[in-house]
XYZ file of C-alpha atoms in Angstrom:
336
model
C 0.000 0.000 0.000
C 2.728 2.571 0.810
C 4.424 1.624 -2.467
C 1.192 2.250 -4.381
C 0.779 5.633 -2.694
C 4.367 6.562 -3.554
C 3.806 5.646 -7.215
C 0.622 7.715 -7.226
C 2.471 10.740 -5.854
C 5.277 10.383 -8.402
C 2.715 10.090 -11.182
C 0.981 13.236 -9.925
C 4.252 15.187 -9.828
C 5.212 14.010 -13.317
C 1.805 15.011 -14.709
C 2.048 18.470 -13.149
C 5.588 18.952 -14.460
C 4.451 17.959 -17.946
C 1.205 19.931 -18.159
C 1.309 22.694 -15.456
C -1.939 21.142 -14.168
C -2.706 18.775 -11.300
C -3.983 15.371 -12.433
C -7.736 15.360 -13.075
C -9.882 13.621 -10.471
C -7.019 13.270 -7.990
C -6.197 14.874 -4.674
C -3.523 17.560 -4.773
C -0.624 16.855 -2.420
C 1.820 19.504 -1.182
C 4.468 18.926 -3.881
C 1.960 18.839 -6.753
C 0.370 22.023 -5.421
C 3.657 23.946 -5.521
C 4.692 22.492 -8.883
C 1.465 23.998 -10.248
C 1.668 27.273 -8.296
C 5.275 27.966 -9.352
C 4.622 26.772 -12.919
C 7.625 24.479 -12.568
C 6.818 22.924 -15.951
C 8.477 25.888 -17.681
C 11.559 26.053 -15.434
C 13.576 23.928 -17.909
C 13.819 27.074 -20.060
C 15.917 28.666 -17.322
C 17.879 25.486 -16.710
C 18.890 25.434 -20.380
C 20.068 29.072 -20.164
C 22.198 28.065 -17.190
C 23.565 25.005 -18.984
C 24.450 27.104 -22.042
C 26.545 29.348 -19.782
C 28.025 26.364 -17.939
C 29.104 24.519 -21.073
C 30.608 27.661 -22.581
C 32.548 28.118 -19.328
C 34.064 24.624 -19.321
C 37.831 24.831 -19.698
C 37.966 28.610 -19.263
C 40.546 30.157 -16.900
C 39.039 31.132 -13.569
C 36.127 28.686 -13.719
C 34.816 27.963 -10.226
C 32.170 25.272 -10.139
C 30.848 26.456 -6.765
C 29.825 29.826 -8.143
C 28.530 28.276 -11.355
C 26.145 25.948 -9.509
C 25.082 28.739 -7.173
C 24.365 31.030 -10.126
C 22.178 28.389 -11.815
C 20.249 27.937 -8.568
C 19.916 31.718 -8.400
C 18.445 32.167 -11.892
C 16.043 29.275 -11.248
C 14.831 30.968 -8.070
C 14.506 34.206 -10.046
C 12.271 32.443 -12.590
C 10.096 31.025 -9.807
C 9.813 34.470 -8.224
C 8.925 35.938 -11.625
C 6.101 33.439 -12.108
C 4.705 34.105 -8.641
C 4.973 37.893 -8.950
C 3.264 37.857 -12.352
C 0.280 36.047 -10.849
C 0.148 38.427 -7.902
C 0.403 41.659 -9.906
C -1.912 40.532 -12.709
C -4.518 39.658 -10.087
C -4.084 43.003 -8.319
C -4.559 45.061 -11.489
C -7.554 42.968 -12.553
C -6.022 41.297 -15.624
C -6.268 37.776 -14.240
C -9.861 36.662 -13.705
C -11.860 33.439 -13.821
C -12.468 33.910 -17.562
C -8.902 34.895 -18.509
C -6.534 32.287 -20.046
C -4.252 32.230 -16.974
C -7.110 30.654 -15.020
C -8.203 28.430 -17.918
C -5.056 26.611 -19.071
C -4.010 25.862 -15.469
C -5.341 26.615 -11.981
C -4.540 30.178 -10.936
C -2.805 30.024 -7.535
C -5.204 32.421 -5.801
C -8.360 32.337 -7.935
C -8.474 28.525 -7.818
C -7.913 28.416 -4.060
C -4.670 26.444 -4.333
C -3.047 29.022 -2.039
C -4.194 32.202 -0.348
C -2.998 35.634 -1.448
C -1.095 35.886 1.822
C 0.648 32.578 1.170
C 1.538 33.702 -2.351
C 3.077 36.933 -1.011
C 4.977 34.956 1.632
C 6.328 32.614 -1.034
C 7.405 35.587 -3.177
C 9.250 37.149 -0.237
C 10.874 33.831 0.680
C 12.075 33.013 -2.833
C 13.362 36.537 -3.393
C 15.156 36.462 -0.038
C 16.940 33.238 -1.009
C 17.848 34.806 -4.335
C 19.191 37.883 -2.553
C 21.412 35.735 -0.345
C 22.850 34.038 -3.432
C 23.334 37.418 -5.116
C 25.256 38.743 -2.105
C 27.489 35.658 -1.981
C 28.256 35.816 -5.706
C 28.854 39.571 -5.573
C 31.345 39.104 -2.747
C 33.062 36.353 -4.742
C 33.065 37.975 -8.202
C 32.439 41.688 -7.747
C 29.881 44.341 -8.682
C 29.022 43.070 -12.210
C 27.143 40.161 -10.612
C 25.070 42.695 -8.681
C 24.374 44.579 -11.917
C 23.185 41.410 -13.693
C 21.016 40.415 -10.716
C 19.401 43.791 -10.189
C 18.733 44.227 -13.916
C 16.991 40.853 -13.991
C 14.927 41.666 -10.896
C 13.843 45.060 -12.233
C 12.788 43.583 -15.580
C 10.929 40.744 -13.840
C 8.949 43.124 -11.640
C 8.366 45.654 -14.417
C 6.964 42.950 -16.702
C 3.546 43.073 -14.997
C 3.802 45.461 -12.033
C 2.619 49.077 -12.149
C 3.614 51.641 -13.162
C 5.693 50.261 -16.062
C 3.768 47.059 -16.885
C 6.006 46.314 -19.859
C 3.716 43.523 -21.046
C 0.907 46.049 -21.527
C 3.116 48.287 -23.699
C 4.459 45.781 -26.221
C 7.748 45.469 -24.325
C 7.173 42.151 -22.559
C 8.608 40.148 -25.446
C 11.895 42.133 -25.621
C 12.018 41.812 -21.815
C 11.976 38.001 -22.050
C 14.560 38.003 -24.850
C 16.974 40.064 -22.748
C 16.390 38.122 -19.520
C 16.583 34.550 -20.854
C 19.374 35.441 -23.259
C 22.051 37.993 -22.311
C 21.184 38.466 -18.623
C 20.885 34.808 -17.624
C 23.631 33.399 -19.858
C 26.142 36.228 -19.446
C 25.363 36.656 -15.752
C 25.815 32.954 -15.034
C 28.973 32.803 -17.136
C 30.453 35.820 -15.360
C 29.638 34.296 -11.967
C 31.408 31.112 -13.003
C 34.490 32.572 -14.677
C 34.823 36.174 -13.491
C 34.888 37.677 -16.978
C 32.533 37.868 -19.954
C 33.146 38.940 -23.547
C 31.343 39.692 -26.788
C 31.473 36.021 -27.773
C 29.382 34.957 -24.783
C 26.948 37.818 -25.414
C 26.527 36.613 -29.003
C 26.187 32.991 -27.878
C 23.380 34.025 -25.520
C 21.173 35.410 -28.283
C 19.925 32.245 -30.051
C 18.367 30.711 -26.957
C 16.995 34.062 -25.781
C 15.219 34.373 -29.123
C 13.974 30.794 -28.862
C 12.411 31.418 -25.434
C 10.718 34.548 -26.761
C 8.820 32.444 -29.318
C 6.933 30.740 -26.484
C 5.805 34.086 -25.098
C 4.877 35.257 -28.599
C 2.751 32.141 -29.016
C 1.120 32.669 -25.635
C 0.305 36.289 -26.380
C -1.117 35.352 -29.787
C -3.411 32.916 -27.985
C -4.475 35.709 -25.635
C -5.225 38.396 -28.254
C -9.029 38.006 -27.928
C -8.683 38.455 -24.160
C -5.933 41.108 -24.011
C -7.197 43.491 -26.689
C -10.487 44.364 -24.923
C -8.554 44.980 -21.690
C -6.147 47.403 -23.364
C -3.210 45.036 -22.799
C -1.123 45.846 -25.878
C 1.265 42.935 -26.118
C 3.366 42.764 -29.269
C 0.925 40.297 -30.915
C -1.978 42.642 -30.101
C -0.077 45.498 -31.771
C 0.895 43.395 -34.798
C -2.339 41.469 -35.185
C -2.635 37.685 -35.190
C -1.515 37.010 -38.780
C 1.607 39.163 -38.636
C 2.411 38.008 -35.096
C 2.370 34.380 -36.211
C 4.686 35.248 -39.123
C 7.060 37.108 -36.788
C 7.119 34.123 -34.427
C 8.078 31.800 -37.270
C 10.790 34.268 -38.299
C 12.124 34.174 -34.728
C 12.260 30.382 -34.858
C 14.255 30.544 -38.088
C 16.367 33.271 -36.519
C 17.450 30.836 -33.815
C 19.184 28.662 -36.437
C 20.669 31.671 -38.224
C 22.099 33.138 -35.021
C 23.464 29.755 -33.972
C 25.232 29.385 -37.320
C 26.656 32.910 -37.036
C 27.899 32.176 -33.513
C 29.641 29.030 -34.779
C 31.204 30.810 -37.753
C 32.741 33.554 -35.602
C 33.886 31.097 -32.938
C 31.447 32.076 -30.180
C 30.083 28.516 -30.119
C 31.805 25.212 -30.958
C 30.971 23.596 -34.301
C 29.048 20.624 -32.787
C 26.382 23.156 -31.798
C 25.187 22.893 -35.389
C 23.482 19.675 -34.280
C 20.506 21.960 -33.564
C 19.668 21.456 -37.241
C 18.094 18.173 -36.122
C 15.281 20.221 -34.588
C 14.240 21.550 -37.999
C 11.832 18.613 -38.601
C 9.976 19.691 -35.447
C 9.801 23.233 -36.819
C 8.562 21.908 -40.153
C 5.869 19.944 -38.322
C 4.475 22.931 -36.409
C 4.979 25.443 -39.248
C 1.595 24.828 -40.987
C -0.262 25.354 -37.713
C 1.244 28.834 -37.383
C 0.072 29.647 -40.910
C -3.603 29.256 -40.040
C -6.005 30.221 -37.219
C -6.315 27.964 -34.182
C -8.969 25.236 -34.105
C -12.386 26.051 -32.654
C -12.093 23.233 -30.140
C -9.054 21.717 -28.425
C -7.814 18.295 -29.516
C -8.626 15.386 -27.248
C -6.651 15.347 -23.982
C -5.130 18.772 -24.664
C -4.293 20.034 -21.139
C -3.471 23.741 -21.627
C -6.355 25.083 -23.735
C -6.946 27.926 -24.710
C -3.180 28.078 -25.257
C -2.447 26.705 -28.720
C 0.457 28.492 -30.372
C 2.320 28.632 -27.047
C 2.128 24.854 -26.776
C 3.325 24.420 -30.361
C 6.230 26.809 -29.789
C 7.126 24.968 -26.577
C 7.423 21.693 -28.498
C 9.994 23.321 -30.776
C 11.842 25.052 -27.926
C 12.100 21.814 -25.979
C 13.650 19.941 -28.916
C 15.913 22.765 -30.136
C 17.027 23.712 -26.627
C 17.941 20.132 -25.763
C 19.978 19.795 -28.962
C 21.718 23.106 -28.238
C 22.844 21.720 -24.871
C 23.950 18.449 -26.472
C 25.983 20.294 -29.105
C 27.657 22.503 -26.509
C 28.381 19.452 -24.348
C 30.037 17.664 -27.275
C 32.078 20.793 -27.929
C 33.162 20.945 -24.279
C 34.255 17.298 -24.367
C 36.198 17.784 -27.591
C 37.924 20.813 -26.070
C 38.939 18.789 -23.030
C 40.545 15.894 -24.923
């Protein structure tokens, strides 16, 4: 019986990590609850940014694995804090409601009753406090540039949804994500690990930053019918659905172009070109981005009304994994 209960819990955690939802018709245990509340299903995007920095740092003078690991933990905590703060601020300003996609594709932490508003605020303070401790340690070890990277990331995370800036509402949320998941996370983690950072690492950070932005573009395309009436002018709202879908596809292609450029100029090792193996996934989702979404979700589709976001995530997951594999092969070849 205990073994059956353990398997049930593991199955629940795996389902939540895969879909951002608790399993249907099942009780929600503590771990599943916080996997859903923190949106842990999308944390691999941050982990890949950290691994890109780590693999570029392998073999570099000054590499300290302690600070590298601590920096990756720090950016992961920052992503968790970002997710929690977005839910808090969007609820406060009235964007998130029972009929808004955030509460439809997955349970909203507060609106669904998973946690209270007070608990959400406490979690935000706790996660940010842990992140601050890591930032202080890394700043003492590596100097003021770490503080600059950390504070820039925090400001952009808060400004994404919080008044008065609310970058998402002004068509600046997408550039925000590009900067955070690209240059800030990759260069900041690399600097924490090595103690220096150059133009080559900045260039190497761009392909994955662009790739992550395609998921947000897809999500905001899905939310156009909801955002436009509320005056939330995301980039897809400004562009319109047809042009926004075309721009998202161009960003996906841009990932391969930027990766090739980075390899040509020596910012990334040549095995990184293995990302070309993700092109069949891009080809598969391409036709869906060329037409409107279906009227009804496919069977067993867990994140409706998100459609383009889910398609973009499938591509990001494959391309991001291959990027890490290519960088890992390059690191091994450098070491032998």
